[in-house]
Structure formats: C-alpha cells, structure tokens
mmCIF file of C-alpha atoms in Angstrom:
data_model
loop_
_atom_site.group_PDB
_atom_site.id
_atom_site.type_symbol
_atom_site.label_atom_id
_atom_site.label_comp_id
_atom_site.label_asym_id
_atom_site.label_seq_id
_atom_site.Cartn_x
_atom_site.Cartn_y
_atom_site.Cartn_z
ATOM 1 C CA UNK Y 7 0.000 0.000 0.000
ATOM 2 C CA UNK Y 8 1.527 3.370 -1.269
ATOM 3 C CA UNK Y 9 -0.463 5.635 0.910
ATOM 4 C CA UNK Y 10 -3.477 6.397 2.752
ATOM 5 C CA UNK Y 11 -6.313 9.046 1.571
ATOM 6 C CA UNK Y 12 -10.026 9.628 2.770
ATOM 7 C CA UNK Y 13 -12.029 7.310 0.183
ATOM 8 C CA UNK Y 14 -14.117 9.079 -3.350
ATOM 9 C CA UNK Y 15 -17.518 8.264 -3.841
ATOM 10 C CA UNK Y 16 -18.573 8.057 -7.233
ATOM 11 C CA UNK Y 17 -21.981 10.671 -7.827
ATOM 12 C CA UNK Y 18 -22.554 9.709 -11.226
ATOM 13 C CA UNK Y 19 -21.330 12.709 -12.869
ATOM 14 C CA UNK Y 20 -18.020 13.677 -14.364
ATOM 15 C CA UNK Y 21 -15.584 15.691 -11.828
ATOM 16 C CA UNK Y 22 -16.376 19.720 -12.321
ATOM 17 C CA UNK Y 23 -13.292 21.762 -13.517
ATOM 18 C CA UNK Y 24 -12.545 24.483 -10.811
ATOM 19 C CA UNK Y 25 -12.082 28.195 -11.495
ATOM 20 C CA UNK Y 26 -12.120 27.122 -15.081
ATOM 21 C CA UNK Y 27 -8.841 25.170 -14.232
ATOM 22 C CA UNK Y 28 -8.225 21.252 -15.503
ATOM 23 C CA UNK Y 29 -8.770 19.085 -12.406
ATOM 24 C CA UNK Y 30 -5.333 18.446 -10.642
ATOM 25 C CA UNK Y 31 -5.427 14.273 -10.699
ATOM 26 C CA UNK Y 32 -3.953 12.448 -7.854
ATOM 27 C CA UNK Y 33 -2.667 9.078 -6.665
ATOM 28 C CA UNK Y 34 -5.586 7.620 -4.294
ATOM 29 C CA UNK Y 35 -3.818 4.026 -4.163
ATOM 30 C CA UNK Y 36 -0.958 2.093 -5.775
ATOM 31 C CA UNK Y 37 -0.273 -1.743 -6.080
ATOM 32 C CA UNK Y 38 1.364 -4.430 -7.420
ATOM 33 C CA UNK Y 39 1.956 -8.120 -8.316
ATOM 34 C CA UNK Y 40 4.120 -10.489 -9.528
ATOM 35 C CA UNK Y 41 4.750 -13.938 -10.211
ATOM 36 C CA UNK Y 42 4.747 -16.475 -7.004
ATOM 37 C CA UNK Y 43 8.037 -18.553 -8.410
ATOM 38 C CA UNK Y 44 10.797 -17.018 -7.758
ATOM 39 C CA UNK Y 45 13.838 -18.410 -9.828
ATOM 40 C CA UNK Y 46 17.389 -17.966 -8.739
ATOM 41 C CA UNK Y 47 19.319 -16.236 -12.298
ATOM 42 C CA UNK Y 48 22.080 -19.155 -12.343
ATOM 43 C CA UNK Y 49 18.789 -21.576 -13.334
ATOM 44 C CA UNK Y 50 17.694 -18.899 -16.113
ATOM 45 C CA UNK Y 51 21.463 -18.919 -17.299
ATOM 46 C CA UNK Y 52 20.811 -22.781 -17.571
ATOM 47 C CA UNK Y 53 17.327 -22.974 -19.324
ATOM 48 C CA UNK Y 54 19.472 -20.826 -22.039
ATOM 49 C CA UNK Y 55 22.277 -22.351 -22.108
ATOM 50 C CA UNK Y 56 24.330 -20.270 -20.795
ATOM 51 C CA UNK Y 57 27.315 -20.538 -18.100
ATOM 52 C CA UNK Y 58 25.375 -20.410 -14.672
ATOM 53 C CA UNK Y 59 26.507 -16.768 -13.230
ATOM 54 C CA UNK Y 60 26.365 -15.110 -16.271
ATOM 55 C CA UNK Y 61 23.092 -12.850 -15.874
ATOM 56 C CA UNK Y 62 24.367 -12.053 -12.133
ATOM 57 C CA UNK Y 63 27.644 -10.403 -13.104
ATOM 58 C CA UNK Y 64 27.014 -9.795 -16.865
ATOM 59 C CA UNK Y 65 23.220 -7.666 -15.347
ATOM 60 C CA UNK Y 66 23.231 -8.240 -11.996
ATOM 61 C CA UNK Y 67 20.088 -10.025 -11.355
ATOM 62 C CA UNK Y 68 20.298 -12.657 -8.770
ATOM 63 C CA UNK Y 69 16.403 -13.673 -8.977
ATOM 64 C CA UNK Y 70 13.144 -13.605 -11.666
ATOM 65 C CA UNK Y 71 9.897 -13.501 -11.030
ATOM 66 C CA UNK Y 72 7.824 -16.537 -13.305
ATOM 67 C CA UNK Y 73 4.205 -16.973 -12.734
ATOM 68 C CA UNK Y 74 2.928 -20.315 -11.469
ATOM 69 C CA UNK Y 75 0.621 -22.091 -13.717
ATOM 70 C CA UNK Y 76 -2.872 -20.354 -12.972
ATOM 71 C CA UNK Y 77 -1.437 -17.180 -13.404
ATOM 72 C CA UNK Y 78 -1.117 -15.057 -16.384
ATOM 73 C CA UNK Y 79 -1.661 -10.602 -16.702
ATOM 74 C CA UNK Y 80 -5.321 -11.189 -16.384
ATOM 75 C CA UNK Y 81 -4.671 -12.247 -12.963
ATOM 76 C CA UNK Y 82 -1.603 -10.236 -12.081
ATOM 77 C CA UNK Y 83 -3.349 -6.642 -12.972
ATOM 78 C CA UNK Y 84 -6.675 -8.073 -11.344
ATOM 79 C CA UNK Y 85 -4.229 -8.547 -7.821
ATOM 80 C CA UNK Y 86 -2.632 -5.186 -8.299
ATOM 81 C CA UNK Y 87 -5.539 -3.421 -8.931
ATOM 82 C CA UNK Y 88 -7.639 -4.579 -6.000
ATOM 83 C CA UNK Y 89 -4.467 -3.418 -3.736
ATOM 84 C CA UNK Y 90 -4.529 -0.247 -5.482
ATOM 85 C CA UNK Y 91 -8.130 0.379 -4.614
ATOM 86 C CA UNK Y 92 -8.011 -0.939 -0.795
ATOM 87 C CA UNK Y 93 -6.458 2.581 0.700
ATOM 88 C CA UNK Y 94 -8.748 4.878 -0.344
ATOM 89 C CA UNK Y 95 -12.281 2.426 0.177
ATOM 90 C CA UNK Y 96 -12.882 2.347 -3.446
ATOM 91 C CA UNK Y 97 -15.250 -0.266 -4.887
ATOM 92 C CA UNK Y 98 -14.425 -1.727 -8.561
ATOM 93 C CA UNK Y 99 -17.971 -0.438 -8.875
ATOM 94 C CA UNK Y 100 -17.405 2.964 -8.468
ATOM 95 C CA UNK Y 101 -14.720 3.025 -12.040
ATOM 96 C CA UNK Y 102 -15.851 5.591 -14.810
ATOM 97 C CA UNK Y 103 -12.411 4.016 -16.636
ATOM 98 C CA UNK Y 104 -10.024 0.885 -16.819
ATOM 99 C CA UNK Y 105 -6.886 1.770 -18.804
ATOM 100 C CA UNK Y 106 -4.660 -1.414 -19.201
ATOM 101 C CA UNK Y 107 -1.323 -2.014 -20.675
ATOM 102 C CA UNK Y 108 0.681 -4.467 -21.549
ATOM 103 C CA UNK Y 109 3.655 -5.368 -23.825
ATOM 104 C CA UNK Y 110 2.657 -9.525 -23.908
ATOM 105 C CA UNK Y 111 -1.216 -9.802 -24.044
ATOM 106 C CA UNK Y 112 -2.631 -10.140 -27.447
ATOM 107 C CA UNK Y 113 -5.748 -11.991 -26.791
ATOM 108 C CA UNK Y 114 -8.634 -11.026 -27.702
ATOM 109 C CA UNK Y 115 -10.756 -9.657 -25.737
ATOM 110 C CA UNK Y 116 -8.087 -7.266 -24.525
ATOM 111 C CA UNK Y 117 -6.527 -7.258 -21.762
ATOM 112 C CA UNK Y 118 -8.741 -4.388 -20.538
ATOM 113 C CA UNK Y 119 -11.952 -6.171 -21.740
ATOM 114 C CA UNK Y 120 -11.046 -8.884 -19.572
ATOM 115 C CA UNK Y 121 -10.090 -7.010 -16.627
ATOM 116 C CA UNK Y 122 -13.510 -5.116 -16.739
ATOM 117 C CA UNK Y 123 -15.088 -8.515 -16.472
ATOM 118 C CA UNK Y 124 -12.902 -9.777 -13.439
ATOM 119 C CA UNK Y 125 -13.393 -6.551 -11.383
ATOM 120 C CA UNK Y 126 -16.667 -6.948 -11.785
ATOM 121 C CA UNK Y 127 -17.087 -3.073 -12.472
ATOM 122 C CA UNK Y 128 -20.188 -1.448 -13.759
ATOM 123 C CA UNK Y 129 -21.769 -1.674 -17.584
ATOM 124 C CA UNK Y 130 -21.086 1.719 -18.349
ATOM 125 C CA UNK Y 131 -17.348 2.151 -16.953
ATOM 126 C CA UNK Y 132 -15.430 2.316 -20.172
ATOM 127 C CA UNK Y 133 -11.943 0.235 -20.709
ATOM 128 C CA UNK Y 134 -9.040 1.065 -22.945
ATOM 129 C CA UNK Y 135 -5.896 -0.749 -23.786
ATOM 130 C CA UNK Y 136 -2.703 1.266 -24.485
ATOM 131 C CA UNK Y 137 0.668 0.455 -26.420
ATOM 132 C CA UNK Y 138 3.860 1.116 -25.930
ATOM 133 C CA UNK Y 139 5.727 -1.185 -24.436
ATOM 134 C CA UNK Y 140 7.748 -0.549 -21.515
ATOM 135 C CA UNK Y 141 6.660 3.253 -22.101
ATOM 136 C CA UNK Y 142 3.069 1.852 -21.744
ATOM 137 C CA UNK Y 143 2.435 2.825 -18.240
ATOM 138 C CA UNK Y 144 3.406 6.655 -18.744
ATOM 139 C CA UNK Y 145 1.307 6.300 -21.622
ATOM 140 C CA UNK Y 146 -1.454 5.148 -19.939
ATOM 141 C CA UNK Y 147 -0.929 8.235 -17.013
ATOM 142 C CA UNK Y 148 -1.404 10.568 -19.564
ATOM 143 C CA UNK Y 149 -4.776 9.146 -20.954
ATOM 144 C CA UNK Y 150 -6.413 8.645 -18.028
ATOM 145 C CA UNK Y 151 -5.043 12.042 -16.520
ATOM 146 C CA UNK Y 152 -6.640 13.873 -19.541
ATOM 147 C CA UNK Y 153 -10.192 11.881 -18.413
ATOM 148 C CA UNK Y 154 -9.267 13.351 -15.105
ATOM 149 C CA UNK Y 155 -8.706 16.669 -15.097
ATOM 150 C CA UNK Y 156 -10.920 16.942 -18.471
ATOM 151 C CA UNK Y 157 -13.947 16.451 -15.742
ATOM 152 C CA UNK Y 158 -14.662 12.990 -18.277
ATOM 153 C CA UNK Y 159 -14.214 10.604 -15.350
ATOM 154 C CA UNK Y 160 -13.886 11.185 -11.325
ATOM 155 C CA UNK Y 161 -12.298 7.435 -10.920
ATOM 156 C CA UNK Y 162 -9.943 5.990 -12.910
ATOM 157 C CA UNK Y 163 -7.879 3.106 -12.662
ATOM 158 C CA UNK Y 164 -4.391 2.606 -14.664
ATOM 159 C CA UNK Y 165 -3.067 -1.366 -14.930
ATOM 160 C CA UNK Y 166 -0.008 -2.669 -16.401
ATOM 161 C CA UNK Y 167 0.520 -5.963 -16.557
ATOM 162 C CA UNK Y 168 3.408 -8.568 -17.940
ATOM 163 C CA UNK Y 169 4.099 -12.120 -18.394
ATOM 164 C CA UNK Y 170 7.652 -12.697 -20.450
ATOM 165 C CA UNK Y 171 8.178 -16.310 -19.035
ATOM 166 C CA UNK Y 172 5.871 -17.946 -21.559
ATOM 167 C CA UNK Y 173 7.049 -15.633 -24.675
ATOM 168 C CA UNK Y 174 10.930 -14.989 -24.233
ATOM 169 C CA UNK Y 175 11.567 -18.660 -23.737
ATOM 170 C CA UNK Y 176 14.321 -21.350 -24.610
ATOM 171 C CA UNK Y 177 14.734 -21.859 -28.218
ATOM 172 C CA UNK Y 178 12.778 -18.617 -29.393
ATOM 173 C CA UNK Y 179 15.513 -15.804 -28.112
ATOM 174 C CA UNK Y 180 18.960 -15.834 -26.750
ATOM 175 C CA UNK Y 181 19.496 -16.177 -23.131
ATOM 176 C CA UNK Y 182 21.442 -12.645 -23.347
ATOM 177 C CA UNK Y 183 18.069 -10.850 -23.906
ATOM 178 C CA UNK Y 184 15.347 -13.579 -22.706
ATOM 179 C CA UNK Y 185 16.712 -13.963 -19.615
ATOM 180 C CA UNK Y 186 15.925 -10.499 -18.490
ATOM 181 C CA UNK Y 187 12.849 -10.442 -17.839
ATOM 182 C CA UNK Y 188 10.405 -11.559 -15.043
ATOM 183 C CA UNK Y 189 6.432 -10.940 -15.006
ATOM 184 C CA UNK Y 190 4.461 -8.496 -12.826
ATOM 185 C CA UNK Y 191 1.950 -5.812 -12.747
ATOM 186 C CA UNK Y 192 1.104 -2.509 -11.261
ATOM 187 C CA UNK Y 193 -1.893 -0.694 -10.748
ATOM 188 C CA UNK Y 194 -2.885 3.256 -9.844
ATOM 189 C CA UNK Y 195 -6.239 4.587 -8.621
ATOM 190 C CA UNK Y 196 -6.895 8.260 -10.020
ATOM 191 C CA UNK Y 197 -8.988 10.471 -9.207
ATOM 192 C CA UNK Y 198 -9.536 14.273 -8.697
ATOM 193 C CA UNK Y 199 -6.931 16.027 -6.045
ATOM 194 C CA UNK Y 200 -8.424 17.879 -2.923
ATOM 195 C CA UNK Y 201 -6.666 20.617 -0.534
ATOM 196 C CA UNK Y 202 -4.733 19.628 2.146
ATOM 197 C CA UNK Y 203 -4.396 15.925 1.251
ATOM 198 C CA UNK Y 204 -1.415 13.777 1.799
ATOM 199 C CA UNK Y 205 -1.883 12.246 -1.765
ATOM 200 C CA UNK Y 206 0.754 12.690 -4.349
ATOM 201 C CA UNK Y 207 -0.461 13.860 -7.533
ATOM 202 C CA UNK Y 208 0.297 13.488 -11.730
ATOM 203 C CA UNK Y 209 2.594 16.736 -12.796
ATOM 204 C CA UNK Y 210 3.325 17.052 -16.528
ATOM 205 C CA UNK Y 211 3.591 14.392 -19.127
ATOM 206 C CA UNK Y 212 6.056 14.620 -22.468
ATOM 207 C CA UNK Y 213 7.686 11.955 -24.716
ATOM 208 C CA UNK Y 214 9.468 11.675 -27.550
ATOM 209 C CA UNK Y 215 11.115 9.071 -29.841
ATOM 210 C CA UNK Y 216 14.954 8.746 -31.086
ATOM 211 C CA UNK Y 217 14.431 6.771 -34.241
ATOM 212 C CA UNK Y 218 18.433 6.667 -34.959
ATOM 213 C CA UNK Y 219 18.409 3.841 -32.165
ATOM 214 C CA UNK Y 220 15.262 2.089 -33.575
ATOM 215 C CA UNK Y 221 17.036 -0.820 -34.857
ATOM 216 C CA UNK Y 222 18.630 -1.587 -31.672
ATOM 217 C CA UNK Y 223 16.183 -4.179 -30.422
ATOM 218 C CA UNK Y 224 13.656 -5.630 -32.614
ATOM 219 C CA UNK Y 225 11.201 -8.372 -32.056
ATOM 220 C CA UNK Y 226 8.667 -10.206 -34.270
ATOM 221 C CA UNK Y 227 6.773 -13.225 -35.061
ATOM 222 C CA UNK Y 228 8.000 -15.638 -37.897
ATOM 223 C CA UNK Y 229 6.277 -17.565 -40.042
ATOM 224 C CA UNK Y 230 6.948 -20.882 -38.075
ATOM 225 C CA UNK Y 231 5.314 -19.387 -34.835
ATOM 226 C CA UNK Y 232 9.124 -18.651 -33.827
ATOM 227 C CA UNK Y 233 10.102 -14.862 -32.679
ATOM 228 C CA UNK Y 234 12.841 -12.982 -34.816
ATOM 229 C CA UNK Y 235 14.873 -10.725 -32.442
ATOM 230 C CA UNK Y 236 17.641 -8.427 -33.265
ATOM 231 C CA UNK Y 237 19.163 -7.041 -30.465
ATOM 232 C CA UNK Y 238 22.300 -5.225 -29.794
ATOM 233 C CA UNK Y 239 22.981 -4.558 -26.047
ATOM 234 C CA UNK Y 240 26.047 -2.436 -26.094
ATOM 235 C CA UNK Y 241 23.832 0.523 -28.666
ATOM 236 C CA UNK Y 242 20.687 -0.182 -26.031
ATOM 237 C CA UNK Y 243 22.657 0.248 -23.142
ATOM 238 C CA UNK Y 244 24.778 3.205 -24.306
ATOM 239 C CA UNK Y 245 21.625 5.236 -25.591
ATOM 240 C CA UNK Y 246 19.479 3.876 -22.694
ATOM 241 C CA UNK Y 247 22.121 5.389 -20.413
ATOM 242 C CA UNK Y 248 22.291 8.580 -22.519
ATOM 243 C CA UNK Y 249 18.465 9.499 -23.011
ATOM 244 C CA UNK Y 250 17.554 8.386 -19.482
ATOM 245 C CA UNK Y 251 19.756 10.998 -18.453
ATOM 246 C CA UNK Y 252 18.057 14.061 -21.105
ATOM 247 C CA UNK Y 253 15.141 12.770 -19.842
ATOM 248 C CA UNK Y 254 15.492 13.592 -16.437
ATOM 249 C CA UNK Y 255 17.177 17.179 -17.267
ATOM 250 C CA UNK Y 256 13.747 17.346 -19.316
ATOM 251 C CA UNK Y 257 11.641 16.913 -15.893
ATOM 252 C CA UNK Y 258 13.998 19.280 -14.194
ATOM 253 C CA UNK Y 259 13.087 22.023 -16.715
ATOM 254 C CA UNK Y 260 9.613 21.572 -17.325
ATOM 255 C CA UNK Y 261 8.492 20.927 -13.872
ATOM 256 C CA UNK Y 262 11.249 23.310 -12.392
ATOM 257 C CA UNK Y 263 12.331 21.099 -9.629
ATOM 258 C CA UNK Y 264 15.846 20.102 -9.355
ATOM 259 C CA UNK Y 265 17.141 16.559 -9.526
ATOM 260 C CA UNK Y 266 18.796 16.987 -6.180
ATOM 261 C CA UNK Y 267 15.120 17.664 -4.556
ATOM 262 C CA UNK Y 268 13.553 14.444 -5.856
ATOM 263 C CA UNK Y 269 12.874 11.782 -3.386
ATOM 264 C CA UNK Y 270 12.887 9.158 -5.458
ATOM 265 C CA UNK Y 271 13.554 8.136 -9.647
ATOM 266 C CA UNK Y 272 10.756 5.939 -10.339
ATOM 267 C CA UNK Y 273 11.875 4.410 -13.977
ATOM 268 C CA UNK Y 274 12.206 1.964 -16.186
ATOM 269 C CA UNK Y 275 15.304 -0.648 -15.268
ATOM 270 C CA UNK Y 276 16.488 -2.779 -17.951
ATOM 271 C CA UNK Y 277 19.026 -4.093 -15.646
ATOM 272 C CA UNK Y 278 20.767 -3.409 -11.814
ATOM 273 C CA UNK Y 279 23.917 -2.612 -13.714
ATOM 274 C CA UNK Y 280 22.692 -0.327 -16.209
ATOM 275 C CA UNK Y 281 20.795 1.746 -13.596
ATOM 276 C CA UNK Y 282 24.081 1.782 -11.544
ATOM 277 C CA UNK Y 283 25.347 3.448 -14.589
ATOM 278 C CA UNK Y 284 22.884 5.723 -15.355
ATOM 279 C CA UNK Y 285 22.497 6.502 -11.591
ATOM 280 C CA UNK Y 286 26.225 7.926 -11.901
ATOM 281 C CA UNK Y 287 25.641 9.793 -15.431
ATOM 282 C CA UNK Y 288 22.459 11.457 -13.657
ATOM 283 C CA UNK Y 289 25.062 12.334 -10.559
ATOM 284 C CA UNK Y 290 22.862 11.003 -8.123
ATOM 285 C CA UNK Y 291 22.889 8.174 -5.479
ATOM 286 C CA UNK Y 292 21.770 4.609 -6.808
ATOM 287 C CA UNK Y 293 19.774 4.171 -3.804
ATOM 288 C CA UNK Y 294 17.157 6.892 -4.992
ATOM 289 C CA UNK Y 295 16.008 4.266 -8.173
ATOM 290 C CA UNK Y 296 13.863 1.757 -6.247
ATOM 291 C CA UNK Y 297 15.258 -1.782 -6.860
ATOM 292 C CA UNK Y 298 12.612 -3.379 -8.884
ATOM 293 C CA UNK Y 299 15.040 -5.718 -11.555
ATOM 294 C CA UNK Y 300 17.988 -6.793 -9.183
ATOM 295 C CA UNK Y 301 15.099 -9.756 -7.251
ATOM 296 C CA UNK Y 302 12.303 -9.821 -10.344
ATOM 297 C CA UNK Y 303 13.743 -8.813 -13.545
ATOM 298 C CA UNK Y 304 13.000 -6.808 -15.873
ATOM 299 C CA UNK Y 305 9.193 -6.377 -16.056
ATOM 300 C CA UNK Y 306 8.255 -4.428 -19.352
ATOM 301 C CA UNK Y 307 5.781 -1.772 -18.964
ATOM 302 C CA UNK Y 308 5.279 -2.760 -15.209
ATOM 303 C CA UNK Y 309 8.963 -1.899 -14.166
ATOM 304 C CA UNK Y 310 8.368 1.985 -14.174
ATOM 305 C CA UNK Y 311 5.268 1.280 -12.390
ATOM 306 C CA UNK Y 312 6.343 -1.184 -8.992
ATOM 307 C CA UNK Y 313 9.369 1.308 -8.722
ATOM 308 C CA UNK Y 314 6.727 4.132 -8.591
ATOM 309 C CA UNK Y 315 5.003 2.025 -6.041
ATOM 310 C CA UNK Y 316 7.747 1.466 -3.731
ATOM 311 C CA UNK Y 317 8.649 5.280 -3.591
ATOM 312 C CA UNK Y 318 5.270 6.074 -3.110
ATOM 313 C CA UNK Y 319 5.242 3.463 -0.345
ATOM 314 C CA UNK Y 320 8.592 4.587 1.264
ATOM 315 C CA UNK Y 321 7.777 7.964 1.598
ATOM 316 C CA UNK Y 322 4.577 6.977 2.967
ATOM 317 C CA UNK Y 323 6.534 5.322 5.722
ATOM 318 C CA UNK Y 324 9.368 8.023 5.908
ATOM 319 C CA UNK Y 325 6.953 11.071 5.954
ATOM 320 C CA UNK Y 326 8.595 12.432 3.191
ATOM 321 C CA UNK Y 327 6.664 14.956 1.052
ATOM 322 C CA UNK Y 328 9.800 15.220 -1.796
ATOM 323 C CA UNK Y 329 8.796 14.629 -5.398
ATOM 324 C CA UNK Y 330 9.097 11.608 -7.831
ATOM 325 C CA UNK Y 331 10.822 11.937 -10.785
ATOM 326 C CA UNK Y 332 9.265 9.390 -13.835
ATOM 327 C CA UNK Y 333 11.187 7.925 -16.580
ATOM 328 C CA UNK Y 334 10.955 5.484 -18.926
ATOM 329 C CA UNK Y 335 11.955 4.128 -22.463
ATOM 330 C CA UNK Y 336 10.695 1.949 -24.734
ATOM 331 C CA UNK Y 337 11.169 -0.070 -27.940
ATOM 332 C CA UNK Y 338 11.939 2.495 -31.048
ATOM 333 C CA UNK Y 339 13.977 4.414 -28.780
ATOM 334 C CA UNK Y 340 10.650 5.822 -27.488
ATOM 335 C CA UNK Y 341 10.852 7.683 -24.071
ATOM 336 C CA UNK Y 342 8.666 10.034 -21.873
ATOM 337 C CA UNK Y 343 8.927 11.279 -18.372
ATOM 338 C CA UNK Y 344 7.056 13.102 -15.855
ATOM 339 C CA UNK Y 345 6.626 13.591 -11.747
ATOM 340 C CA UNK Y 346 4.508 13.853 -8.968
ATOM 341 C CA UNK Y 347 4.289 15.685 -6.136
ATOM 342 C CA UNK Y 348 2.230 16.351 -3.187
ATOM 343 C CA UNK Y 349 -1.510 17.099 -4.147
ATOM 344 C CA UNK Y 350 -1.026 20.547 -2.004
ATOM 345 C CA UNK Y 351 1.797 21.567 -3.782
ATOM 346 C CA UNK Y 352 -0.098 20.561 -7.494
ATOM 347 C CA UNK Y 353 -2.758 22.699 -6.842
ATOM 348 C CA UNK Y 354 -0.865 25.826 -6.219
ATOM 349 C CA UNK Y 355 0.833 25.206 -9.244
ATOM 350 C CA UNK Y 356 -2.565 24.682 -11.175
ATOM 351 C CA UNK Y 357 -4.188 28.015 -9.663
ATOM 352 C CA UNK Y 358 -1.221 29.872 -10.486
ATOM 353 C CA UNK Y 359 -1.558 29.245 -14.454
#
C-alpha cells in the first residue's frame, strides 16, 4: 500500500473543472503483483544455455519472477488493482475508466476487456488498452489524466501488466536478452486532487522518440510461430544510459524542480547494472532508483510502475513529502517522463496558471 487518503464516492457525474482550471489528478492508491516462483538467475542462465553466473555479473540479477501455472496478466493486474483500490475504500464499482497495458497480451478480448469482467465493475465504466511497451504505463498516465482533469471521469484506474516467461523462452531468443525479464503488474487509482491531502499527484507528461536507435532491439513473429529478435545490447545500453539521463534534465526544466530535490527516480530498469550506470551519469545516489530488476527482472511496462510504487510506499513510511521523478523508455527508442508531487503543492501550481 503506497499511501493512505479519505475514500471518493462516485456521484454519477463527471468531476467539475474548478475556477475554469483542468482538475489536478492524484494518486488515491498504488499496487502491485508479480509472479509467485521465484527463480534464482544461475537456473535462467541454464534454461538458455548459458554458463550459470552469467546474468548475475554480466546484469546483476540474482532472482526472476515466473508466474505459477494459474497465473497469467489477467490475474496479475486483477491482484494489483484490487491493492490499489483498498487505501482509499474504493469499490471496482465505483470506475468511470479501466486503462490497461501491456507489452505480452494479445488476446482477444483485450486485456482491458477482460479485466472489466474480473473486477466486476459497472456496464457503463469504459476500458481502454494502451501500447507502448515498456513506455506503456506513462502512456497510460497521460490518458487517463486527460479523463481526469478533463472532468470525463472522477475514478480511474491505470493497470499494467506482464508475463515474459511464456514468450521470451528457450529456443525462441537468446538467453542474453530472454533472460531479463520476469512478469508483474502494477496498478494506480486516479482520481480528482483535494486541498490539504497527503496524496501525491500526476505533474506534466512529455515523450518523444529517437528513431536513430530504432534498430537496436527488434522483435517479431515468424512464419513458423518462432520470434525474430535483433538485439544489440552495447547501442541499447549506451543510448538507454544517454536518453535516461536528457530525460530527467527534461523533468527538471519543465516541472522546475531540481534533480537533487527528488525523493525518489521511479523508472524503467532494464538491468541493476545499467541503472548503476545511469544513476552515476544522472550524478545522483543509486539508492534513490527503487530496486525493482535486481530480485524480479525486468518487467516491461510494469517496471516503471512497482518502482513508482515502492517510492510512493517509502515515503509513505518516511513522511517524506519530496517529489518523484518518472522515466521510462521503450522499444523504437521511445521515451517520456514526468513527476509527482504532493496534491497541495499541485494545486498551487494549477491556480497559479
């Protein structure tokens, strides 16, 4: 549980703009989930064929995260999103919205669709699914934060949800690139900011996309049911490094906080050893990046989100009102980054526009 707030009723009307302002949209609840077998890396390196130790020193992940049979994204984003909805009192009845995303569902009905059904939300509560892959979950923020502060929607909940064991397996991708990733979800309940709250709320959004690294990791089905990858990790991890970094100096200028005031750097983590790098390109302490990939991997679009979890949750325990830097990148190079910051603080910021 990230944090605790006084609960939302839903009226059955869209949130009212104030003072002609766009509703300021806060973080009610947070959660997460991820898969129940835990798998120490040297039996990855195995399953690959590779020599046992290599993903520990090569990336330095000592542990996945593999769901147990039973358990696929329907179920991890239905877990996460139930946690997400505990701290405030909200009912899966009371959603206007479900925005879902997810980097490894492709059934039909969407991932979404299928969520709606398992929350058992209301007929008229609308669900969306939205792309992007490990950029998904800022993507979805920015959606559902326009339904928000748009006065579309008063409750609004955003899911990510991934499950890599049962795509990026044996025989269909090297070990070098399969073996990075774990499955797990997040989940954020959003809803209209008030005065005075403890909440954290949704600055600015903005994203881009550096096409010249495009070609650095591509994936796609063959025609024997196979997956072709190309995939160069030295480009990745050099312009990973590179555009996390311009990324941040973008939320420092846009949002006008300094890097050195953030509590926390909730972002995407393609590996422990490439954050400790970009940790020292940034010039900032590693231990201000929540660990999410060292013990689970690297969980597509749901990284970004269970590190944003775990800084909401720490400074929830720590009493710490310092904002939360967002960052995250995606296949293409795509990227985007944002923050959040106490729902006080927000809401002088709106009224002063």
């Amino acid at each position: 549980m990230a944090h605790r707030s006084a609960g939302h009723q839903i009226s059955g009307h869209p949130a009212r703009k104030q003072n002609g302002h766009a509703e300021t949209v806060c973080i009610a609840g947070s959660g997460t989930a991820q898969g129940s077998r835990t798998v120490a890396s040297e039996d990855v390196d195995r399953a690959f064929g590779m020599t046992p130790g290599k993903l520990r020193r090569r990336a330095g992940i000592e542990s996945l995260a593999y769901v147990s049979e039973g358990e696929n994204e329907l179920s991890l984003g239905a877990r996460a999103a139930r946690e997400a909805l505990r701290p405030s009192g909200t009912d899966a009845g009371d959603l206007d919205w479900i925005v879902a995303t997810s980097e490894t569902h492709h059934d039909y009905p969407s991932l979404a669709a299928q969520l709606h059904s398992t929350l058992v939300v209301r007929e008229n509560c609308a669900a969306l699914d939205i792309g992007g892959g490990c950029l998904g979950l800022l993507n979805a923020f920015v959606v559902a934060q326009s339904l928000v502060a748009s006065g579309e929607a008063q409750t609004v909940v955003v899911i990510s949800a991934d499950v890599h064991s049962r795509t990026l397996i044996p025989g269909r991708v090297a070990g070098e690139f399969g073996g990075l990733f774990g499955d797990g979800a997040s989940a954020f309940l959003l809803r209209p900011a008030r005065a005075r709250e403890e909440s954290f709320a949704l600055g600015k959004f903005f994203f881009g996309c550096a096409g010249q690294y495009a070609g650095a990791v591509c994936v796609s089905d063959d025609k024997d049911g196979g997956l072709t990858l190309r995939f160069d990790g030295d480009a990745l991890s050099r312009a990973a490094i590179s555009r996390m970094d311009k990324v941040i100096a973008a939320v420092e200028l846009r949002s006008g906080i300094a890097r050195t005031e953030a509590g926390a750097f909730a972002t995407h983590q393609p590996n422990p050893r490439l954050m400790a790098l970009v940790a020292k390109q940034c010039g900032l302490p590693a231990a201000l990046f929540p660990e999410v990939a060292r013990l689970s991997g690297n969980l597509g679009s749901s990284t970004c989100g269970t590190a944003l979890h775990l800084a909401l949750q720490r400074a929830a325990e720590e009493r710490q009102a310092k904002p939360i830097f967002l960052a995250s990148l995606g296949p293409g190079l795509l990227f985007g980054g944002g923050w959040v910051e106490r729902a006080e603080r927000a809401i002088e910021r709106q009224r002063d526009l």
